[in-house]
Amino acid sequence: MLSGCMAAVLAGVFGGLIWAQIQAGSGHLTLLVLAGLLVLLACLAVIASLVHLGLAKPVAALERELELQVHGQSDQPVKLPPSHALGGLPAAVARLASGSADARREFAHKTEQATASLAEEKARLAAILLDLSEGVIVCNLQHRVLLYNQAAFRLLGAPAALGLGRSLFAVFAQDAVRHCLECLRERDPGDDACRASGQTPDGVIEFLCGLVEGSELFKLRMAPVSIEGPDIIAYVLTFMDQGDRAEALAARDRLLTHVTSDWRRPLAGLRAVIETLRDHPELGATKRDALERVIAEETIFLCEGFESLAQGYERAPGRAWQLAEIHSSDLLNSLRRRLSCANGPEVTVIGLPLWFRGDSHSLLLALDRLLNRLREHTGASRFDVEPLLSDRQVYLEIVWSGSAIPGALLARWLGEPITGAAAGASLRRILDLHGSDVWSQEKRAGWAYLRLPFAVPSHLPVVRPGVVLPARPEFYDFDLFEDRQLTRAAADQPLRRLDYVVFDSETTGLRPSAGDQVIALAGVRVVNGRILTGETFNCLIDPGRPIPPASVRFHAITDEMVAGRPPFEVALPQFKEFVGDAILVAHNAAFDMTFIKRQEEASGLKFENPVLDTLLLSAVLHDHESEHGLDAVAARFGIEISGRHSALGDAMATAAVLVRMLDLLEARGIVTLAQAIEASSRMTGLRKMQARF
Amino acid sequence: MTRSVLVVDDEPNIVLSLEFLMRQSNFDVRVARDGEAALAEIERQRPDLVLLDVMMPTRDGFDVCEAIRANPALKDVRIIMLTAKGREIEREKGLALGADDYITKPFSTREVLERVKRYIGDEAGD
């Protein structure tokens, strides 16, 4: 518009100039030029106004409309200017604007719906939580409270410190909670320890925890929360009313009532009789006799009554906190890690893992303290810890090189309080809670032990009974003894002093040549006759083919479990690294070695370690027995193992068998590796022949 | 040869009964009221069997048992522990520390005698 005006003004100016020239009568040329310029200017003016009307104005109008649309201030469709030269642009813009408006409306609608549904879910959850008599608190990984219910608030005594977004540790003592969360995060859902127990690997941990204020102990259960994938994003704590306290008091009440009602009579009788005897020395012999018999009878009655009272009291519910079942591997590995982080004594976990009843956190603290005191007192810095199974107990045995600890010193250690323990308990109190004690003796020349007894779980987790799986048929199509590097030095080593890796594999089937593949490989190290429970290799392997349903009942490994796991060509080199130079041992090793050999060829690896087979050794030792499957051999040696038919469980059982065999082999004159290999080699020949018949 | 028994208990009634009982069975009986006295007596003259109470002040029965077993010269001394605590753990601990047997109070005197005779025989005449 402005340019149009300017053009018009300039035209006027030039018009004036031209007119002046005409008046002044100058030459025609100048006139023509000026006239031309005038025409040009006039044209420019016209074009300018056309542009203005056709483009600038509609564009401005469009811009305004768009602004309104974008800012959601107009629900009307875009108003197009009536005449314009923008071609299809306004229409396209209009479509865009209306599309955007639609999307916005849709979005608002969806949001509304989602919010409503979420609100409904939340209301439902709140209603459920309200109904629960259990206290529930949900926390994130920073231990801030995300959610809690009325029951939790009430059971904790209505603490002011409990609130959304606030730290859990304003209410509960932190050590035990942190420890449990760590345990949950350490646990691998494929963990054999979980599967072995027959429990679902849902990873719920029970533990005792004290409050920040007050000395009450609560029994809490912690469960992980993960939404997608295995990563834990939060945890749920649940706990009950200490109603078991009420039950315990009631039980004790009953015992007392029983005593007060039942014992009056015999006590009264005794008193009467004794007083009579004293006051009347003139009583005849028969009378005397009769009275003395009364004394004897009533005394026996009272003694028996006392025994049953004492037992009733021991067994009364809630007297000792009902302890959770813990797996010795979990506890001892935690201990090992904890000590090594704090530059504490070095702990080697040996022996077969066992289940027992206990509170993980307080035992961790107790053992930590004991080991530190042991190190201070004896100067030893390396300790073996082994769980031992006996008739009615599980013992944890700590062994070191040195002498036993005198009872008086132990008693002193037990009296010391432990920071971080529930309610500042002493070592003595923690052991009392477990119905346990500790004593020290010499183990063998130059070695001493500390032993702590613990209760076994009330029902030992067992592999589902009723289905006795047939033993895997013996496999001999593989020569264990050719091609193995056996240096003179290794050959003459006594078996006891050698390092072994005892391993087992699970496969899709029994025929390596027909395409069966390895789906699990596990091994455990045995050094100096000790099974190093803490040093294991355990790997699920993707076989790259479906697992036949028929084989699943043997190993309980499903396609889902192996999906995404490393293939054998990745796992085997890792296994090789774990093995190093140790002697390989397996039960019916020919079977496992065949699969390994096939992979060796594919990957260009080569295992040159000597191989021993516990099946062959069993045949050498007990050639009169017909059964040499792992189950039969383990039973013969009295080895009980949880987690059978998992690769790690079988490897452990085989390791235990190997360790037991060392003595027997020595008695048979098989002392060195070379001798063992020779005997096994001969036995292979024999068994191959037998198998043919 | 007359066998000798040392009764160690801080409870006078128990001591009275056991001392009488042992004497009646022709055992040579000595008495100690606590752990220290017991060890001193044992040092003075070695008994064949010790009836050892667990719950005693200053040095408890476990301590004394440990001390006895720590001395190789006393390896033939038999130890029967007497205890008022009936828990399994106590029994195990006692046996682990080297006691030969374990009797819970309240006990039958007949039983005590039987056990004592089992360990050190009935040689003392009838």
CSV table of C-alpha atoms in Angstrom, one decimal, chain A residues 65-76 78 92-108:
chain,number,residue,atom,x,y,z
A,65,GLU,CA,-6.6,-16.9,11.2
A,66,LEU,CA,-3.8,-19.4,11.7
A,67,GLU,CA,-2.7,-17.6,14.9
A,68,LEU,CA,-6.2,-18.0,16.2
A,69,GLN,CA,-6.3,-21.6,15.3
A,70,VAL,CA,-2.9,-22.5,16.7
A,71,HIS,CA,-3.7,-20.9,20.0
A,72,GLY,CA,-6.9,-22.7,20.2
A,73,GLN,CA,-8.9,-19.6,20.3
A,74,SER,CA,-11.0,-20.3,17.4
A,75,ASP,CA,-13.0,-23.3,16.8
A,76,GLN,CA,-14.2,-22.0,13.5
A,78,VAL,CA,-10.2,-20.9,8.8
A,92,ALA,CA,-4.1,-26.4,2.2
A,93,VAL,CA,-3.6,-24.3,5.3
A,94,ALA,CA,-7.2,-24.6,6.2
A,95,ARG,CA,-7.0,-28.3,6.0
A,96,LEU,CA,-3.9,-28.3,8.1
A,97,ALA,CA,-5.5,-26.1,10.7
A,98,SER,CA,-8.6,-28.2,10.9
A,99,GLY,CA,-6.5,-31.3,11.1
A,100,SER,CA,-4.6,-29.8,14.0
A,101,ALA,CA,-7.8,-28.8,15.7
A,102,ASP,CA,-9.1,-32.3,15.4
A,103,ALA,CA,-5.9,-33.8,16.8
A,104,ARG,CA,-6.1,-31.4,19.8
A,105,ARG,CA,-9.7,-32.4,20.5
A,106,GLU,CA,-8.9,-36.1,20.2
A,107,PHE,CA,-5.9,-35.7,22.5
A,108,ALA,CA,-8.0,-33.8,25.1
